[in-house]
mmCIF file of C-alpha atoms in Angstrom:
data_model
loop_
_atom_site.group_PDB
_atom_site.id
_atom_site.type_symbol
_atom_site.label_atom_id
_atom_site.label_comp_id
_atom_site.label_asym_id
_atom_site.label_seq_id
_atom_site.Cartn_x
_atom_site.Cartn_y
_atom_site.Cartn_z
ATOM 1 C CA MET A 1 7.006 -49.841 -3.024
ATOM 2 C CA GLN A 2 4.779 -46.653 -3.463
ATOM 3 C CA LEU A 3 5.350 -44.609 -6.583
ATOM 4 C CA PHE A 4 4.693 -40.893 -7.050
ATOM 5 C CA PRO A 5 4.011 -39.845 -3.553
ATOM 6 C CA ILE A 6 3.224 -36.128 -2.920
ATOM 7 C CA LEU A 7 5.030 -34.789 0.133
ATOM 8 C CA ILE A 8 2.994 -32.471 2.394
ATOM 9 C CA TYR A 9 5.124 -30.568 4.783
ATOM 10 C CA ASP A 10 3.738 -30.574 8.319
ATOM 11 C CA HIS A 11 5.291 -28.397 11.073
ATOM 12 C CA VAL A 12 4.051 -27.485 14.531
ATOM 13 C CA VAL A 13 5.846 -24.249 15.760
ATOM 14 C CA GLY A 14 7.728 -24.973 18.932
ATOM 15 C CA PHE A 15 6.832 -23.291 22.213
ATOM 16 C CA GLU A 16 9.790 -20.904 22.483
ATOM 17 C CA GLU A 17 9.892 -19.907 18.838
ATOM 18 C CA GLY A 18 6.119 -19.907 18.734
ATOM 19 C CA GLN A 19 5.546 -17.108 21.261
ATOM 20 C CA ASN A 20 6.992 -14.487 18.856
ATOM 21 C CA ILE A 21 5.397 -15.996 15.881
ATOM 22 C CA GLN A 22 1.978 -16.532 17.308
ATOM 23 C CA ALA A 23 1.910 -13.002 18.820
ATOM 24 C CA GLU A 24 2.898 -11.514 15.461
ATOM 25 C CA ALA A 25 0.139 -13.530 13.801
ATOM 26 C CA GLU A 26 -2.464 -12.414 16.261
ATOM 27 C CA TRP A 27 -1.299 -8.750 15.749
ATOM 28 C CA LEU A 28 -1.636 -9.259 12.033
ATOM 29 C CA TYR A 29 -5.231 -10.544 12.572
ATOM 30 C CA GLU A 30 -6.029 -7.377 14.558
ATOM 31 C CA LYS A 31 -4.632 -5.295 11.634
ATOM 32 C CA ALA A 32 -6.845 -7.249 9.208
ATOM 33 C CA LEU A 33 -9.852 -6.673 11.235
ATOM 34 C CA GLN A 34 -9.312 -3.031 11.006
ATOM 35 C CA THR A 35 -9.722 -3.125 7.232
ATOM 36 C CA GLY A 36 -12.158 -5.968 7.178
ATOM 37 C CA PHE A 37 -12.703 -9.239 5.627
ATOM 38 C CA SER A 38 -14.812 -9.925 2.534
ATOM 39 C CA LYS A 39 -16.072 -12.733 0.341
ATOM 40 C CA HIS A 40 -14.473 -13.566 -3.005
ATOM 41 C CA PRO A 41 -17.013 -12.604 -5.662
ATOM 42 C CA GLY A 42 -18.454 -15.570 -7.462
ATOM 43 C CA TRP A 43 -17.859 -18.049 -4.717
ATOM 44 C CA GLU A 44 -20.817 -19.593 -2.635
ATOM 45 C CA LYS A 45 -22.069 -17.296 0.236
ATOM 46 C CA ASN A 46 -21.275 -19.885 2.934
ATOM 47 C CA THR A 47 -17.474 -19.846 2.130
ATOM 48 C CA HIS A 48 -14.766 -18.182 4.144
ATOM 49 C CA SER A 49 -13.927 -14.545 4.064
ATOM 50 C CA LEU A 50 -10.560 -13.156 3.046
ATOM 51 C CA SER A 51 -8.410 -10.103 3.981
ATOM 52 C CA ASP A 52 -7.755 -9.697 0.336
ATOM 53 C CA PRO A 53 -10.206 -11.432 -2.169
ATOM 54 C CA THR A 54 -8.079 -10.542 -5.114
ATOM 55 C CA PHE A 55 -5.127 -12.520 -3.734
ATOM 56 C CA GLU A 56 -2.732 -9.754 -4.999
ATOM 57 C CA GLU A 57 -1.663 -8.451 -1.638
ATOM 58 C CA ASN A 58 1.194 -9.671 0.459
ATOM 59 C CA ILE A 59 -0.042 -8.905 4.007
ATOM 60 C CA LEU A 60 3.265 -10.414 5.555
ATOM 61 C CA HIS A 61 5.522 -7.889 3.735
ATOM 62 C CA LYS A 62 2.971 -5.031 3.943
ATOM 63 C CA HIS A 63 3.000 -5.350 7.742
ATOM 64 C CA ARG A 64 6.661 -6.377 8.077
ATOM 65 C CA CYS A 65 5.897 -9.612 9.833
ATOM 66 C CA TYR A 66 9.535 -10.745 10.022
ATOM 67 C CA HIS A 67 9.123 -13.546 12.579
ATOM 68 C CA LEU A 68 6.453 -15.233 10.358
ATOM 69 C CA ILE A 69 8.432 -14.605 7.100
ATOM 70 C CA ASP A 70 11.660 -16.099 8.702
ATOM 71 C CA ARG A 71 9.824 -19.140 10.002
ATOM 72 C CA ILE A 72 8.068 -19.665 6.707
ATOM 73 C CA ASN A 73 11.416 -19.417 4.848
ATOM 74 C CA GLU A 74 12.906 -21.885 7.182
ATOM 75 C CA CYS A 75 10.080 -24.357 6.527
ATOM 76 C CA VAL A 76 10.455 -23.816 2.763
ATOM 77 C CA LYS A 77 14.068 -24.549 3.019
ATOM 78 C CA GLU A 78 13.366 -27.945 4.899
ATOM 79 C CA TYR A 79 10.576 -28.832 2.420
ATOM 80 C CA THR A 80 12.659 -28.088 -0.639
ATOM 81 C CA ASP A 81 15.509 -29.950 0.831
ATOM 82 C CA GLN A 82 13.310 -33.030 1.482
ATOM 83 C CA LEU A 83 12.136 -32.842 -2.053
ATOM 84 C CA GLN A 84 15.649 -32.373 -3.547
ATOM 85 C CA SER A 85 14.217 -29.275 -5.456
ATOM 86 C CA VAL A 86 16.384 -27.572 -7.966
ATOM 87 C CA HIS A 87 15.958 -23.712 -7.677
ATOM 88 C CA ASN A 88 17.700 -20.521 -7.254
ATOM 89 C CA GLY A 89 15.923 -19.361 -4.139
ATOM 90 C CA TRP A 90 12.394 -18.319 -3.673
ATOM 91 C CA LYS A 91 10.103 -15.521 -2.435
ATOM 92 C CA ILE A 92 6.720 -15.286 -0.835
ATOM 93 C CA THR A 93 4.673 -13.636 -3.564
ATOM 94 C CA SER A 94 1.300 -13.284 -1.935
ATOM 95 C CA SER A 95 -0.238 -13.756 1.501
ATOM 96 C CA TRP A 96 -3.663 -13.116 3.105
ATOM 97 C CA LEU A 97 -5.755 -14.046 6.112
ATOM 98 C CA THR A 98 -8.765 -16.225 5.957
ATOM 99 C CA SER A 99 -11.648 -16.095 8.465
ATOM 100 C CA THR A 100 -14.004 -19.069 8.397
ATOM 101 C CA ALA A 101 -17.030 -18.430 10.555
ATOM 102 C CA PRO A 102 -19.084 -21.220 12.123
ATOM 103 C CA GLY A 103 -20.934 -23.136 9.356
ATOM 104 C CA GLU A 104 -18.490 -21.882 6.624
ATOM 105 C CA TYR A 105 -15.838 -23.885 4.715
ATOM 106 C CA ALA A 106 -13.116 -23.333 2.027
ATOM 107 C CA ARG A 107 -14.221 -24.584 -1.317
ATOM 108 C CA LEU A 108 -12.070 -26.963 -3.266
ATOM 109 C CA HIS A 109 -9.369 -25.041 -5.079
ATOM 110 C CA ASP A 110 -5.687 -24.873 -6.094
ATOM 111 C CA HIS A 111 -3.226 -21.949 -6.194
ATOM 112 C CA GLY A 112 -2.496 -22.160 -9.857
ATOM 113 C CA THR A 113 1.134 -21.913 -10.882
ATOM 114 C CA SER A 114 2.552 -21.189 -7.509
ATOM 115 C CA ASP A 115 5.506 -23.531 -6.719
ATOM 116 C CA ILE A 116 4.504 -23.915 -3.145
ATOM 117 C CA SER A 117 1.460 -22.853 -1.107
ATOM 118 C CA GLY A 118 0.971 -22.977 2.593
ATOM 119 C CA VAL A 119 -1.261 -22.294 5.505
ATOM 120 C CA TYR A 120 -0.443 -21.393 9.094
ATOM 121 C CA TYR A 121 -3.271 -21.700 11.686
ATOM 122 C CA ILE A 122 -3.601 -18.696 13.965
ATOM 123 C CA LYS A 123 -6.880 -19.456 15.890
ATOM 124 C CA THR A 124 -8.589 -22.836 15.515
ATOM 125 C CA HIS A 125 -9.958 -25.892 17.245
ATOM 126 C CA THR A 126 -8.369 -29.218 16.181
ATOM 127 C CA ASP A 127 -11.501 -31.317 16.626
ATOM 128 C CA THR A 128 -14.250 -29.132 15.359
ATOM 129 C CA ALA A 129 -13.026 -26.182 13.254
ATOM 130 C CA GLY A 130 -12.817 -28.165 9.983
ATOM 131 C CA ASN A 131 -9.876 -30.167 8.584
ATOM 132 C CA ILE A 132 -7.961 -29.069 5.553
ATOM 133 C CA TYR A 133 -8.278 -31.907 2.946
ATOM 134 C CA PHE A 134 -6.235 -32.596 -0.181
ATOM 135 C CA ILE A 135 -7.439 -34.405 -3.295
ATOM 136 C CA SER A 136 -5.223 -36.967 -4.892
ATOM 137 C CA PRO A 137 -4.195 -35.722 -8.483
ATOM 138 C CA LEU A 138 -4.252 -39.611 -9.304
ATOM 139 C CA ALA A 139 -7.972 -39.819 -8.440
ATOM 140 C CA VAL A 140 -8.556 -40.942 -12.020
ATOM 141 C CA THR A 141 -6.973 -44.241 -11.193
ATOM 142 C CA ARG A 142 -10.110 -45.103 -9.121
ATOM 143 C CA ALA A 143 -12.111 -45.400 -12.342
ATOM 144 C CA THR A 144 -11.150 -48.943 -12.602
ATOM 145 C CA ASN A 145 -11.881 -51.919 -10.274
ATOM 146 C CA LEU A 146 -8.097 -52.451 -9.743
ATOM 147 C CA MET A 147 -7.830 -49.312 -7.553
ATOM 148 C CA VAL A 148 -11.337 -48.418 -6.688
ATOM 149 C CA ASN A 149 -10.604 -48.558 -2.998
ATOM 150 C CA SER A 150 -7.372 -46.386 -3.016
ATOM 151 C CA PRO A 151 -7.817 -43.206 -1.099
ATOM 152 C CA SER A 152 -8.611 -40.215 -3.252
ATOM 153 C CA GLN A 153 -8.391 -37.550 -0.477
ATOM 154 C CA HIS A 154 -6.640 -37.052 2.847
ATOM 155 C CA ASP A 155 -7.658 -34.781 5.855
ATOM 156 C CA MET A 156 -5.281 -33.134 8.254
ATOM 157 C CA PRO A 157 -6.404 -31.322 11.378
ATOM 158 C CA PRO A 158 -5.895 -27.654 11.819
ATOM 159 C CA GLY A 159 -3.974 -27.270 14.991
ATOM 160 C CA VAL A 160 -3.113 -23.942 16.470
ATOM 161 C CA GLN A 161 0.488 -22.891 15.174
ATOM 162 C CA SER A 162 0.469 -25.719 12.596
ATOM 163 C CA LEU A 163 2.073 -24.800 9.331
ATOM 164 C CA TYR A 164 1.452 -26.950 6.148
ATOM 165 C CA LEU A 165 3.285 -26.565 2.834
ATOM 166 C CA PHE A 166 2.325 -28.309 -0.376
ATOM 167 C CA PRO A 167 2.496 -27.917 -4.124
ATOM 168 C CA GLY A 168 0.537 -24.967 -5.442
ATOM 169 C CA TRP A 169 -1.325 -27.078 -7.952
ATOM 170 C CA LEU A 170 -2.515 -29.649 -5.347
ATOM 171 C CA GLN A 171 -6.390 -29.283 -4.932
ATOM 172 C CA HIS A 172 -7.410 -28.657 -1.400
ATOM 173 C CA GLY A 173 -10.278 -27.210 0.693
ATOM 174 C CA THR A 174 -11.555 -27.268 4.293
ATOM 175 C CA ARG A 175 -14.439 -28.930 5.952
ATOM 176 C CA ILE A 176 -17.331 -27.042 7.559
ATOM 177 C CA ASN A 177 -16.278 -25.177 10.652
ATOM 178 C CA GLN A 178 -18.419 -26.667 13.383
ATOM 179 C CA TRP A 179 -16.618 -24.769 16.222
ATOM 180 C CA ASP A 180 -18.495 -21.930 17.901
ATOM 181 C CA GLN A 181 -15.777 -19.347 16.863
ATOM 182 C CA ASP A 182 -14.044 -18.191 13.671
ATOM 183 C CA ARG A 183 -11.168 -20.249 12.468
ATOM 184 C CA ILE A 184 -8.397 -17.834 11.453
ATOM 185 C CA SER A 185 -5.479 -18.818 9.258
ATOM 186 C CA LEU A 186 -2.756 -17.283 7.128
ATOM 187 C CA SER A 187 -2.424 -18.408 3.603
ATOM 188 C CA PHE A 188 0.515 -17.771 1.311
ATOM 189 C CA ASN A 189 2.142 -18.563 -2.101
ATOM 190 C CA VAL A 190 5.844 -19.060 -2.654
ATOM 191 C CA ASP A 191 7.530 -18.884 -6.132
ATOM 192 C CA PHE A 192 11.040 -20.079 -7.088
ATOM 193 C CA LEU A 193 13.235 -17.406 -8.593
#
């Protein structure tokens, strides 16, 4: 028996549905390029760049990305059903694009009080673009010899058209991008109503 597992939702968009979703995501990236990406003030200089370093914008709603919004909502429904969550619906409260150049990474962070956070990979390389990793909230248990060998973090590869959902409070980051191109992803927060 394993107690207190944390479910990470992992979905790869299928080929047929993926064509519209991926085309919309690539179009969204082109829109973000027009306004530019910038670093979050106060973060290390070798971290990723953001389409909105304030995290206040909702780029999905701003640009009416209905294919992406619908797919995210379908995945949130599956995720909350799996968790048997009690809620009165939800809404995507913020979304932004992330550009991680070669040699850059996403520092360890969480999404505060968001009920669910997620990422959709638009442009990446599974083997070299830098895995997303999650830190166990039970890492303190490793302070004793009883559980010193229990895993305290878990890596997941960033496949193109992969979508991950996880609790907003769960600490995560990305490994260094060792690919020769920028890794591009869409990040978002979801709050229950």
